[in-house]
CSV table of C-alpha atoms in Angstrom, one decimal:
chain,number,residue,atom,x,y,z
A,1,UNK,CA,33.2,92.8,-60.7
A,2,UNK,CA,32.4,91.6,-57.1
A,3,UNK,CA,35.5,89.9,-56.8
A,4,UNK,CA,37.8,93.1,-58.0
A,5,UNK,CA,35.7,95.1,-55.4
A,6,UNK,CA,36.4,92.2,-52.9
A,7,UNK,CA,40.3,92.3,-53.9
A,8,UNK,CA,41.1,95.8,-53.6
A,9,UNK,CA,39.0,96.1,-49.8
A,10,UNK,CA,40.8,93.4,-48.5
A,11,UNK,CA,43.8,94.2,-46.4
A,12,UNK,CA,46.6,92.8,-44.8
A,13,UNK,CA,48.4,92.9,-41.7
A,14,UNK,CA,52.4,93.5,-41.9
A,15,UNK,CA,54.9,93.6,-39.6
A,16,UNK,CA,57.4,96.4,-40.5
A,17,UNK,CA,61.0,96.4,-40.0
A,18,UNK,CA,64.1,98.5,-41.1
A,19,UNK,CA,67.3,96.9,-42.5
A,20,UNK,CA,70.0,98.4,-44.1
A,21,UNK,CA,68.0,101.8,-44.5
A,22,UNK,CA,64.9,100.3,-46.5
A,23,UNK,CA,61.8,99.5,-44.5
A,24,UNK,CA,60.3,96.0,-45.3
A,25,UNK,CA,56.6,94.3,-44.4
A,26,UNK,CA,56.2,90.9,-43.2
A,27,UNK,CA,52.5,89.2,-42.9
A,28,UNK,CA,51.4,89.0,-39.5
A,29,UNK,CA,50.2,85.4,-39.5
A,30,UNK,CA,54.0,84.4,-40.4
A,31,UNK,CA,55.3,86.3,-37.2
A,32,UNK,CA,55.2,83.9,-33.7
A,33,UNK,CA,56.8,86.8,-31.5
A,34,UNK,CA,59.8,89.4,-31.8
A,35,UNK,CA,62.4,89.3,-29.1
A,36,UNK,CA,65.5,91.2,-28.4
A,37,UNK,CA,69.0,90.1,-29.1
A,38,UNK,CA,70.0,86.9,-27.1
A,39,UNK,CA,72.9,84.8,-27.3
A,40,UNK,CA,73.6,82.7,-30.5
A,41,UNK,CA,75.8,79.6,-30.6
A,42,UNK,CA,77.8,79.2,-33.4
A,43,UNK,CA,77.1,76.4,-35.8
A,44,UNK,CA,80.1,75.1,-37.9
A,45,UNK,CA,79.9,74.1,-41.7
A,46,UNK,CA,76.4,76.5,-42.0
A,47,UNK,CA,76.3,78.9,-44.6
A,48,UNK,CA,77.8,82.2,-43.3
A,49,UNK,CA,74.2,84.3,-43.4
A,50,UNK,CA,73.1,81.3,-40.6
A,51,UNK,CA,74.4,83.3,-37.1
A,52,UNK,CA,74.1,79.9,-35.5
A,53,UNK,CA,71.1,78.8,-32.8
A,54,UNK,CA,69.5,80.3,-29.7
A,55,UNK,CA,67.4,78.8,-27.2
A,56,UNK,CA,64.1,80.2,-26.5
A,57,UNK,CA,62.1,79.0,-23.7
A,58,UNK,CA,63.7,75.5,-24.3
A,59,UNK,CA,63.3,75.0,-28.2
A,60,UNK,CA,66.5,75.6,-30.4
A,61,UNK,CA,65.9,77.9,-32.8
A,62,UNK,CA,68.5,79.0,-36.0
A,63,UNK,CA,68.8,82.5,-36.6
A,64,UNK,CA,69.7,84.0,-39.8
A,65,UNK,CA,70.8,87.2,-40.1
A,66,UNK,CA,68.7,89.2,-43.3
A,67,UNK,CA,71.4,91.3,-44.0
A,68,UNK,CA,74.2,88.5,-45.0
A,69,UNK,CA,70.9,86.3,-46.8
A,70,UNK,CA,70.8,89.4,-48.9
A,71,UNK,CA,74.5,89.8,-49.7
A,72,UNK,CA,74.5,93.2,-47.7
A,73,UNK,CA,77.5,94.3,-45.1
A,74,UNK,CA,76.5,93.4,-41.8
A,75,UNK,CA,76.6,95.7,-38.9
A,76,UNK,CA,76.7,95.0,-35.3
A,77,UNK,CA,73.6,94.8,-33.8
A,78,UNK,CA,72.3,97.6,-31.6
A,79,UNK,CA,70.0,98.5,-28.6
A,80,UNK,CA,67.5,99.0,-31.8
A,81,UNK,CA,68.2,95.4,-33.2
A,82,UNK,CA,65.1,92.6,-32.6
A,83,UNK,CA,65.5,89.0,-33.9
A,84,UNK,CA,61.4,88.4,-35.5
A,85,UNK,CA,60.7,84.4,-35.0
A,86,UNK,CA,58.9,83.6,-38.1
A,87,UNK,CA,57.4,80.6,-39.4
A,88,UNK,CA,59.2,78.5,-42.5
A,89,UNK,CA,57.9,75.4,-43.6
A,90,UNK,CA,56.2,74.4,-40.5
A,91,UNK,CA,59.9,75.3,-39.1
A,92,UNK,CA,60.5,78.5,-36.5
A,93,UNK,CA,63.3,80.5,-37.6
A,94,UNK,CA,65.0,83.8,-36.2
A,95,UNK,CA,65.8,86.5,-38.8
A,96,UNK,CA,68.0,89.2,-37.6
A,97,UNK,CA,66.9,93.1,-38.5
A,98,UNK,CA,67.9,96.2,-37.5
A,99,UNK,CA,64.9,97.6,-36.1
A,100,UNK,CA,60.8,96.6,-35.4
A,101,UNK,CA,59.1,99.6,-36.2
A,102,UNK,CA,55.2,99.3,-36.2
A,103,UNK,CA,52.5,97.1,-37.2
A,104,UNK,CA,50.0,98.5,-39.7
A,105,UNK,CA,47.3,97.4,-42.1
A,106,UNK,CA,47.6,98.0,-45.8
A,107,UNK,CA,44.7,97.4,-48.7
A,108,UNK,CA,45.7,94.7,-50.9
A,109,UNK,CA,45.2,96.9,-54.0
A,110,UNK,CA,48.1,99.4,-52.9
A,111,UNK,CA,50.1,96.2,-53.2
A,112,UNK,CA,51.9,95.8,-56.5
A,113,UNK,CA,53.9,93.1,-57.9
A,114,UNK,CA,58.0,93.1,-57.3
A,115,UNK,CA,59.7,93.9,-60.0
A,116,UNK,CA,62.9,91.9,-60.9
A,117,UNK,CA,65.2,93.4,-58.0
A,118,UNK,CA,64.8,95.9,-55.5
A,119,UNK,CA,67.3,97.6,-52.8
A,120,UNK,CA,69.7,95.3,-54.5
A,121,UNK,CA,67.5,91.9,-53.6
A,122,UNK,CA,66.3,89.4,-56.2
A,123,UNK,CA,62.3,89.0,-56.7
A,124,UNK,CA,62.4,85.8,-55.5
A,125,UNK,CA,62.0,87.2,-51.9
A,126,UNK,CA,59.6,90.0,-52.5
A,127,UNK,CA,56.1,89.4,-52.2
A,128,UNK,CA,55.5,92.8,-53.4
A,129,UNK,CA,55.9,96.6,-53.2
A,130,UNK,CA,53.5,98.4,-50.9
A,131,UNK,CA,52.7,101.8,-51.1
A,132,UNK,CA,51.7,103.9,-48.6
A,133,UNK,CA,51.3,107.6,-49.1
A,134,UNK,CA,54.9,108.4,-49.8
A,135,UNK,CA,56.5,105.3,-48.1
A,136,UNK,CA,57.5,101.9,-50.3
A,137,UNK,CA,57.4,98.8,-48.2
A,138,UNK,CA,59.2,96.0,-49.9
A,139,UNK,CA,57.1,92.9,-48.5
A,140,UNK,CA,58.8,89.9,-48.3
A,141,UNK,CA,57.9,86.2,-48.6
A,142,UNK,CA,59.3,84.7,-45.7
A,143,UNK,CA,58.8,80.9,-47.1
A,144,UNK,CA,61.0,81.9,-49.8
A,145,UNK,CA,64.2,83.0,-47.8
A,146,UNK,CA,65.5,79.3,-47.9
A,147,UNK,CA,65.4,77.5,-50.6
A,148,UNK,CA,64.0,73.7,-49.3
A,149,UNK,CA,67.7,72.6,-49.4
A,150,UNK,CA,68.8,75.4,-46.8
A,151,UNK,CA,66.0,74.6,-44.9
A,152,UNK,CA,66.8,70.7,-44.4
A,153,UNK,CA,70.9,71.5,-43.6
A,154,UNK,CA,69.6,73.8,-40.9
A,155,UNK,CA,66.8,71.1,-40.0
A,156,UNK,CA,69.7,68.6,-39.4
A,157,UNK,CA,72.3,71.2,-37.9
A,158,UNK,CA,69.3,72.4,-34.7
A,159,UNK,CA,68.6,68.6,-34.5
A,160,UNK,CA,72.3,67.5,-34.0
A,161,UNK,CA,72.4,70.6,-31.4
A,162,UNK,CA,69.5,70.0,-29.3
A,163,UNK,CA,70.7,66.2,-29.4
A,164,UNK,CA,74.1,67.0,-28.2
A,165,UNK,CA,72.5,69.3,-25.9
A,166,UNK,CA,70.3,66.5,-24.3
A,167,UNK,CA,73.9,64.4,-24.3
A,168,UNK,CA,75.2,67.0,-22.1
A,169,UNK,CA,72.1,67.3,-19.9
């Protein structure tokens, strides 16, 4: 009975985004920083939802853009647009959205699980659905958004970058 109790106070901190008209949560501890648009280089032979690579403060980081991982048009980005540096796999990756709107706190019991898709994306992303008042947040599981095979090509893509990079130093 504790443990229930314990369960349902407990709460969690999210970042909130919008993308493509749906408004999504990420945990807090996954977020390093959010920046605004910079430029990408182009990678060739990555998968087409990988924008390329960006340098930030001297480390080379890949940014993927969330609308293209999850088979949606893509738009231009916008004043609006921020690129949120998240942590993968001990990896830091940029994921494109449209908009950083606020950072808030929701009680894990006003979580509930995904069901199979939502706004068109496969449960293998979603964490869960979050309710709050009359808002859904669909809260996503960042680990999940490249499957371990994605994550070593893009491993090996920033590495041959920042080595060419050094080359041209």
């Amino acid at each position: 009975m504790e443990e229930t109790a314990r369960k349902v106070d407990e709460e969690r901190q999210l970042v909130v985004f919008s993308l493509y008209g749906e408004e999504f949560g990420l945990e807090i501890t996954k977020v390093r920083e959010i920046v605004k648009p910079r430029e990408i280089t182009k990678l060739p032979n990555v998968v087409d939802f990988v924008e390329g690579v960006t340098n930030l403060r001297g480390e080379v980081i890949p940014i993927i853009d969330l609308k293209k991982r999850f088979g949606v048009q893509a738009t231009e980005m916008t004043d609006d647009s921020r690129i949120i540096i998240v942590d993968i796999s001990n990896n830091q990756v940029g994921l494109v959205v449209d908009d950083v709107t606020e950072v808030l706190r929701i009680a894990q019991g006003d979580i509930d699980p995904p069901p199979r898709t939502i706004a068109g994306l496969k449960a293998e992303y979603i964490q869960g659905i979050g309710k709050i008042e009359e808002r859904l947040l669909i809260l996503l599981d960042v680990d999940k958004i490249l499957s371990s095979e994605e994550q070593i090509e893009l491993q090996a893509e920033v590495l041959s970058e920042e080595l060419a990079g050094t080359a041209n130093a």
